[in-house]
XYZ file of C-alpha atoms in Angstrom:
433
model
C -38.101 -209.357 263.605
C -40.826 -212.082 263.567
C -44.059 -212.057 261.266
C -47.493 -210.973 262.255
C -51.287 -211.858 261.437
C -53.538 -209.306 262.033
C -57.146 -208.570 261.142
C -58.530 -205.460 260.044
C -61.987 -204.494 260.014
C -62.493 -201.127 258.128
C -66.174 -198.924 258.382
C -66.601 -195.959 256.274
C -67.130 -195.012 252.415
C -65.008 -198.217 251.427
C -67.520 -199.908 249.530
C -67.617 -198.438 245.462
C -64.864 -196.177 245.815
C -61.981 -198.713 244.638
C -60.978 -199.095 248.346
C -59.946 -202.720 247.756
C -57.983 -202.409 244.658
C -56.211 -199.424 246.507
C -55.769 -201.719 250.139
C -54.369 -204.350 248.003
C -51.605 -202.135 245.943
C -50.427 -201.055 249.814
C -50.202 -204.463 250.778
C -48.255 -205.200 248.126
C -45.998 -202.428 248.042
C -45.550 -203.230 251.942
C -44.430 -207.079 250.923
C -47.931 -208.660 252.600
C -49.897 -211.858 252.370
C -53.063 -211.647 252.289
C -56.697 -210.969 251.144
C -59.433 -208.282 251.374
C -62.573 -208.733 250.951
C -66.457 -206.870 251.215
C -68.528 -207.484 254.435
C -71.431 -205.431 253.553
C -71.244 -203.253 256.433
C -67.019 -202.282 256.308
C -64.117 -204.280 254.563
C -62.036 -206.907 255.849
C -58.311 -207.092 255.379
C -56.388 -210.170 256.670
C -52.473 -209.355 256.120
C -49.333 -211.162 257.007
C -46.040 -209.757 257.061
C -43.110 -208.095 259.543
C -44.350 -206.218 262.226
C -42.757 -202.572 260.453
C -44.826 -203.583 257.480
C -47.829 -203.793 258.965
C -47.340 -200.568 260.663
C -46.112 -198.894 258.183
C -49.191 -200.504 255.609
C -51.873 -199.418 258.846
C -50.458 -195.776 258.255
C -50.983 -195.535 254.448
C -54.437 -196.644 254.529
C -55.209 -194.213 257.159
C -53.782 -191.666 254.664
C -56.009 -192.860 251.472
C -57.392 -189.657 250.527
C -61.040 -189.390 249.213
C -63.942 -190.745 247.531
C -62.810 -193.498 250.291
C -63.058 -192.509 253.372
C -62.355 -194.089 256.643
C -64.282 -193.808 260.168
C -63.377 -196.355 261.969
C -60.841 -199.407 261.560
C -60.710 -202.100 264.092
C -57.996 -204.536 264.605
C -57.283 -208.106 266.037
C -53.909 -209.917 266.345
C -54.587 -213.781 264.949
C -52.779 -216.452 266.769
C -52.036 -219.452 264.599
C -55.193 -221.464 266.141
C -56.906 -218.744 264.254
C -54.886 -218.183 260.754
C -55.330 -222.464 260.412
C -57.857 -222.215 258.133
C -56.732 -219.273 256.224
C -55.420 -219.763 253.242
C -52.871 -216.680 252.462
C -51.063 -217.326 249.243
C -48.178 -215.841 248.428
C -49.468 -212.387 246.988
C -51.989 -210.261 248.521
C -55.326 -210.644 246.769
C -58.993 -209.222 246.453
C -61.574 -212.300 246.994
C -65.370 -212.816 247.108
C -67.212 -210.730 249.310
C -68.457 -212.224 252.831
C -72.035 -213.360 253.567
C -71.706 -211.547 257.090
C -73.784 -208.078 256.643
C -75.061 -206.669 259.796
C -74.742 -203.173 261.337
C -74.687 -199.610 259.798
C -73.170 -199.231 256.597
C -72.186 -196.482 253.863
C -74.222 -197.518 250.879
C -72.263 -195.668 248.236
C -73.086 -192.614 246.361
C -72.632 -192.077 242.388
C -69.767 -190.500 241.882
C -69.318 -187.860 238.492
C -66.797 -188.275 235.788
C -62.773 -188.664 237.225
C -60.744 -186.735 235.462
C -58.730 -189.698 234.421
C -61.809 -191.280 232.443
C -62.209 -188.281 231.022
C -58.768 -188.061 229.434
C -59.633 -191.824 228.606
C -62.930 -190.463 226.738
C -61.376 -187.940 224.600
C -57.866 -189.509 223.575
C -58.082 -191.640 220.461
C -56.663 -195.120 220.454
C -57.597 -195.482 223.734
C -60.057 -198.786 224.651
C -62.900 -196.758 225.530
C -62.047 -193.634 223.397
C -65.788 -191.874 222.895
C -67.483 -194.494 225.071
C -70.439 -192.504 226.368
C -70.476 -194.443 229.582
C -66.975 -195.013 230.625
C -66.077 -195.471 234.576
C -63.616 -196.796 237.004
C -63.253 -198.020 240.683
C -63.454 -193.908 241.291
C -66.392 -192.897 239.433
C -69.587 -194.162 237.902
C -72.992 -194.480 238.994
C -73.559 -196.744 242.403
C -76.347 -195.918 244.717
C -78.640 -195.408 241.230
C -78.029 -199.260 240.523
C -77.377 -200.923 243.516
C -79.812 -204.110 244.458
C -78.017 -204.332 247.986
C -74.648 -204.934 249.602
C -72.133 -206.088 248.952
C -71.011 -203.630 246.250
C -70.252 -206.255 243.867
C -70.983 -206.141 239.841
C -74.088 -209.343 240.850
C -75.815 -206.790 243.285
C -75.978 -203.948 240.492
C -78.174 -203.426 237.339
C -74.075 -204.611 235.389
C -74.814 -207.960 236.374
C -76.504 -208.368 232.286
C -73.319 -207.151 231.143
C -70.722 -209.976 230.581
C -66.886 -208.976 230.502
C -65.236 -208.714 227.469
C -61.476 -210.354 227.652
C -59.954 -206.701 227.468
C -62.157 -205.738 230.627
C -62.179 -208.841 232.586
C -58.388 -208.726 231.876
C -58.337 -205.244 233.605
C -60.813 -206.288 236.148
C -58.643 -208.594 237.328
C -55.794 -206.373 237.998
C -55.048 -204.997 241.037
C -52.516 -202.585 239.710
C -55.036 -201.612 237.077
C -57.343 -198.513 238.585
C -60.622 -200.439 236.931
C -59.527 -203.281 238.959
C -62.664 -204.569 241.065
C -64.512 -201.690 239.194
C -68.254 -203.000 239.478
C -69.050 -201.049 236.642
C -66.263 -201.425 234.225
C -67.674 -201.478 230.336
C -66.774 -200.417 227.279
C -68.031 -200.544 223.278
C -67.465 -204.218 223.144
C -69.491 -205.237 226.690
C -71.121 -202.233 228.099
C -74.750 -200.586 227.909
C -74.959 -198.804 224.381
C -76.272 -195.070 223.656
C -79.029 -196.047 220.995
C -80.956 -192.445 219.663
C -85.119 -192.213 217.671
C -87.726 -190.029 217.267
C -89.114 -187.859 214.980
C -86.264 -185.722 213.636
C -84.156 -188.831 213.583
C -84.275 -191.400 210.654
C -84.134 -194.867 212.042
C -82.831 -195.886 215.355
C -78.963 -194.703 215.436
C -76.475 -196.311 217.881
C -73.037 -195.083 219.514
C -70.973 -193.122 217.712
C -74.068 -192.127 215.520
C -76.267 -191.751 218.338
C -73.629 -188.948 219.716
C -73.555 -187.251 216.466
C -77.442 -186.933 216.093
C -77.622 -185.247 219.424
C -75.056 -182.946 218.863
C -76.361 -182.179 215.300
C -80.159 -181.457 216.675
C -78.653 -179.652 219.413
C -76.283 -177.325 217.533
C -80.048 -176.458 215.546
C -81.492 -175.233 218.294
C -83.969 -178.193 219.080
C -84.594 -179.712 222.386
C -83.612 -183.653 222.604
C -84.283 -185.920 225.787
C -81.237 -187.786 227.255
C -81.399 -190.267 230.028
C -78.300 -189.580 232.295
C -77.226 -191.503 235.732
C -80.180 -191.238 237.830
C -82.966 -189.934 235.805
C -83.834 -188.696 232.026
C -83.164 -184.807 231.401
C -84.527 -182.138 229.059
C -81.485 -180.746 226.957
C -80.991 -177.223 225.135
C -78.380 -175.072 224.069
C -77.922 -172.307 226.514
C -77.361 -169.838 223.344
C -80.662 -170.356 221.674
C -83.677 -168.013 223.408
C -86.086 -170.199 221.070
C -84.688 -172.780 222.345
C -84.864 -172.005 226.139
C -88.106 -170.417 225.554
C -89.332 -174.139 224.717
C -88.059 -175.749 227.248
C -89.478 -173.384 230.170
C -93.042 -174.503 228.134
C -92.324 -177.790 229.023
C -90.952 -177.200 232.130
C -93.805 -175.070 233.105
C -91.108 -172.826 234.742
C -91.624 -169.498 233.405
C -88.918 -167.630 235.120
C -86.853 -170.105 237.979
C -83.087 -169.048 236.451
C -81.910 -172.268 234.902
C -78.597 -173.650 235.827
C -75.990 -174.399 232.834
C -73.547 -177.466 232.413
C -69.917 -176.578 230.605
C -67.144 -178.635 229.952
C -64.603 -176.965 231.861
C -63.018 -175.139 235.009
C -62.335 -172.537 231.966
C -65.655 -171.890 230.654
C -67.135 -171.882 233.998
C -64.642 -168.970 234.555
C -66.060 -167.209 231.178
C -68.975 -166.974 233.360
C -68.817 -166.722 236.824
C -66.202 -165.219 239.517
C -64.572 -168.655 240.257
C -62.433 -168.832 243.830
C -59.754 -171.732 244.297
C -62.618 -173.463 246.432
C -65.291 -173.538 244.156
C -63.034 -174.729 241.261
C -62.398 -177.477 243.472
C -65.872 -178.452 244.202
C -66.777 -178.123 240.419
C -63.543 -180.761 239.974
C -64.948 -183.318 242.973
C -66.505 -186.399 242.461
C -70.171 -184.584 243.476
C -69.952 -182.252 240.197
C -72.713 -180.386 242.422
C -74.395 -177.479 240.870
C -72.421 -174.491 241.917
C -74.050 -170.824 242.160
C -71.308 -168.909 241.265
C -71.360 -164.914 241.286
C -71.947 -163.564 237.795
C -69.987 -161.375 235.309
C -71.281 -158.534 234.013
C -71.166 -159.728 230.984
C -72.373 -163.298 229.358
C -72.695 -163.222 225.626
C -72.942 -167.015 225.103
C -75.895 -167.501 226.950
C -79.127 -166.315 226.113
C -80.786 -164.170 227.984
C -83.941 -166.287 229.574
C -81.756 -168.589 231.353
C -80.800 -166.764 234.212
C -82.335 -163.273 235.332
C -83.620 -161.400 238.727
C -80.553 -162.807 240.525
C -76.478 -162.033 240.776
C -75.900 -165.821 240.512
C -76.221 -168.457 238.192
C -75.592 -172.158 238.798
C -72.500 -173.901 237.042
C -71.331 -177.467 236.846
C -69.519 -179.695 234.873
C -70.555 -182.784 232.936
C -71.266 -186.016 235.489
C -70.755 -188.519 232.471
C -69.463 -189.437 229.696
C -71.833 -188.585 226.689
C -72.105 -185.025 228.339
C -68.898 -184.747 227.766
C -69.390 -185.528 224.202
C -72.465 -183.257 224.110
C -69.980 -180.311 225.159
C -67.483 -180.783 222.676
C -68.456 -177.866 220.983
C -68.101 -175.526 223.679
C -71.747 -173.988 224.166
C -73.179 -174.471 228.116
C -76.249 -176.353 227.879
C -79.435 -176.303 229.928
C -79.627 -180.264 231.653
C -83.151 -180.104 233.468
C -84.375 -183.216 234.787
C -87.087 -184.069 233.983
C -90.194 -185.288 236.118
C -90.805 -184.594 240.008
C -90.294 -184.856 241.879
C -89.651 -187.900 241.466
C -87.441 -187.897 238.553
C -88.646 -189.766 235.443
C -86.260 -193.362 235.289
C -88.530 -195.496 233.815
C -88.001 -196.193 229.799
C -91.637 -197.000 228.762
C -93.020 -194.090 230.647
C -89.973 -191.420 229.183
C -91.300 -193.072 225.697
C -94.811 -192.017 226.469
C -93.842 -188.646 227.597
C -91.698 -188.509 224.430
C -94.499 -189.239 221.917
C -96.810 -186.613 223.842
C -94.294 -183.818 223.202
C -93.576 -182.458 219.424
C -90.844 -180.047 220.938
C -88.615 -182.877 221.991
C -86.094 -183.702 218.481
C -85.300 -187.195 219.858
C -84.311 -189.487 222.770
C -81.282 -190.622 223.534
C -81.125 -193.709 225.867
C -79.751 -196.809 226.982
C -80.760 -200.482 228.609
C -79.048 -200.377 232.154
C -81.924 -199.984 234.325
C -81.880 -197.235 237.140
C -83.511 -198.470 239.863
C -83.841 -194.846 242.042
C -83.649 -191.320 241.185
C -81.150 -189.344 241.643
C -80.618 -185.630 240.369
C -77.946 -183.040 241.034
C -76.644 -181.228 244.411
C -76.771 -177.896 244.875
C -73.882 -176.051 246.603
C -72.868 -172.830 247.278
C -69.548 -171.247 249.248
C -69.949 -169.264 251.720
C -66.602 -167.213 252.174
C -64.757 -170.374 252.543
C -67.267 -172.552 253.312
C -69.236 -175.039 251.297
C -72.679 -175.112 251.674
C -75.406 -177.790 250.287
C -78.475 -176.829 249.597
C -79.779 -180.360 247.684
C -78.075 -182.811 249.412
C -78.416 -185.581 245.777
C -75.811 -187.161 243.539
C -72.631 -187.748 245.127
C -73.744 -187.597 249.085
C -77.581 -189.861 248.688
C -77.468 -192.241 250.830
C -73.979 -191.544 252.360
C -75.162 -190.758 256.193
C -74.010 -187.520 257.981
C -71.601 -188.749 260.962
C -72.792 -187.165 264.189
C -69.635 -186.994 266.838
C -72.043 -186.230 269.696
C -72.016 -189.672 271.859
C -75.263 -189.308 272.951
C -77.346 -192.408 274.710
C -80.382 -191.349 272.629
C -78.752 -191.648 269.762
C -76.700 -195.288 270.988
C -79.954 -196.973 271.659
C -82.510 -195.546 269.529
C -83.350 -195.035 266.080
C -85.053 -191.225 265.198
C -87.300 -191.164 262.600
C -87.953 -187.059 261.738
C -90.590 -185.711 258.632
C -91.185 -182.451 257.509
C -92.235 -179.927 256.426
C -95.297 -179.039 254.522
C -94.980 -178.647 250.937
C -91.711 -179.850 250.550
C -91.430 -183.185 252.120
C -88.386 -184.623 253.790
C -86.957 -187.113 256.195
C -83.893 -187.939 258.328
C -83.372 -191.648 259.711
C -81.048 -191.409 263.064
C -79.040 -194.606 263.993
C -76.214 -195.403 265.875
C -74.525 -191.469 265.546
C -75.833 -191.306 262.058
C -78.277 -188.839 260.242
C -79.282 -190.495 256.693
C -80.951 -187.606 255.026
């Protein structure tokens, strides 16, 4: 059976979501030459091999199962006029992205914690064992950093950040699942957690940093942390001084506040918890999830949630919270701000220094260059439902299968309404909320 060259151009979520570490373990597990590579607007994959190999390599990547996902894959059979000046090795590799952007594109969302960095966080003697900001191709903050496409570490607020050998060494891997991981860190290389104020002696850094937090927390005081898109207002949820506070500085005297815990099982010590809604607490959105109520909740205090049957649940989108949550009490995560949310350091410093209630803040260097806050979900019998469509979807368009000429050959622009400004972009079948 002869050999085949074939072009592949792929359109979708494939950009930040370790497509091309993933396209590159098929190819090799399929025996192809090759490269991929970022366009901007989709992926290219040039592969070389028997013509069952390619078929059967076509059909895995069709099966690649979320945060990537695929709409559309185009492909073109290359003659050897046109594989002349293509220079497939030996091995299937991942190379520089291409200087050809035009078109639509997914311009990825942040994506929460994986579960697999998470195990990473928490097991000691592991590289980044309690680094606050620990990612991989699968999670990590995108959209919040992003200077423009292509996805690449240069185009994102990581580009300060130099590789240390251990990183760059798993950077470099394609078998590795932080290979091509934009933003790959860790203590060595990576932004640092660095914690001041006034109930805080000195400026404290990492480890240290962590421990101050918890410490101020676990007394009851209110400590500012700047997150993935945006700084946030943090409490115990078991302290009604405490909560009391923070609704002051809120100016929210009786909105329910929703509560971050660490796990599927404390959300459960909670809340009525269906096999759907676990899994949506679980996904790469970690969306706040209003969850029915038990009758009972004695570790939360009881201004945080009253005059309704449901209170809002989700899990810890990074690192540090993680850390925070060690303990096991939910906390209260406001943002604060907005909108729009508060990102910038010097003016989270001045809103620091005007506020005696606030313990400390807890920040880092790695500029966010846009807001973004939490989605809001609810199910629906079995259906999910967003109510703030944020962190995890923003900018991701909704796909519209309706092939309508008005939506082929014009862009929509639609506002509204009122008091609560919004807008929706329409191009090319796709609604960008």
């Amino acid at each position: 059976m002869c050999c085949q060259t074939i072009r592949l151009t792929v359109y979708g979520r494939v950009q930040g979501v370790g497509f091309r570490p993933s396209v590159c373990r098929l190819a090799r597990q399929y025996r192809l030459q090759g490269w991929v590579r970022n366009l901007g607007n989709g992926v290219e994959i040039i592969s070389r091999g028997m013509k069952k190999d390619l078929q059967a390599f076509k059909a895995a990547l069709a099966r690649l199962e979320r945060p990537a996902f695929i709409e559309q894959m185009q492909e073109e059979e290359l003659f050897s006029e046109a594989t002349a000046g293509l220079a497939l090795g030996d091995e299937f590799v991942v190379v520089d992205s291409g200087d050809n952007v035009s078109g639509v594109t997914f311009f990825p969302a942040d994506l929460a914690l994986c579960p697999e960095c998470e195990k990473d966080l928490l097991t000691p003697g592991n590289h980044r064992y309690r680094y606050p900001y620990i990612s991989c191709a699968s999670c990590g903050p995108r959209y919040t950093i992003m200077r423009g496409l292509p996805y690449d570490r240069g185009n994102t607020t990581m580009d300060k950040y130099p590789l240390c050998p251990a990183c760059a060494g798993e950077y470099q891997d394609m078998l590795n699942r932080r290979g091509r991981a934009e933003t790959i860190a860790c203590h060595t290389c990576g932004p640092q957690l660095q914690g001041y104020g006034r109930d805080v002696e000195g400026v404290l850094w990492s480890e240290g940093a962590v421990a101050k937090a918890g410490e101020l927390l676990q007394q009851g005081k209110i400590i500012m942390v700047k997150s993935l898109g945006g700084f946030n207002l943090v409490c115990r949820a078991d302290v009604e001084l405490a909560v009391a506070k923070l609704r002051r500085l809120k100016q929210r005297s009786s909105k329910p506040f929703a509560v971050m815990v660490g796990d599927v099982a404390a959300a459960k010590k909670l809340c009525l918890v269906s096999q759907k809604e676990e899994e949506l607490l679980l996904s790469g959105v970690r969306p706040i999830l209003l969850l029915a109520k038990r009758e009972t909740m004695s570790c939360l205090a009881p201004n945080v949630s009253f005059g309704t049957p449901y209170l809002g649940v989700f899990l810890p989108p990074m690192g540090l919270y993680s850390l925070l949550l060690e303990d096991g009490c939910p906390l209260i995560v406001p943002e604060y701000g907005g909108p729009p949310i508060l990102t910038d350091d010097g003016e989270a410093e001045q809103f620091y220094r005007r506020r005696k209630d606030i313990a400390g803040l807890f920040t880092y260097d790695r500029e966010i260059l846009r807001p973004g806050d939490d989605s809001v979900m609810q199910v629906a019998a079995t259906t999910p439902m967003v109510l703030r469509r944020t962190r995890g979807y923003l900018p991701e368009p909704i796909t519209n299968s309706l092939h309508s000429t008005l939506y082929t050959l014009h862009s929509i622009l639609a506002v509204g309404a009122q008091m609560e400004p919004g807008f929706c972009l329409a191009k090319e079948n796709r609604f960008y909320l």
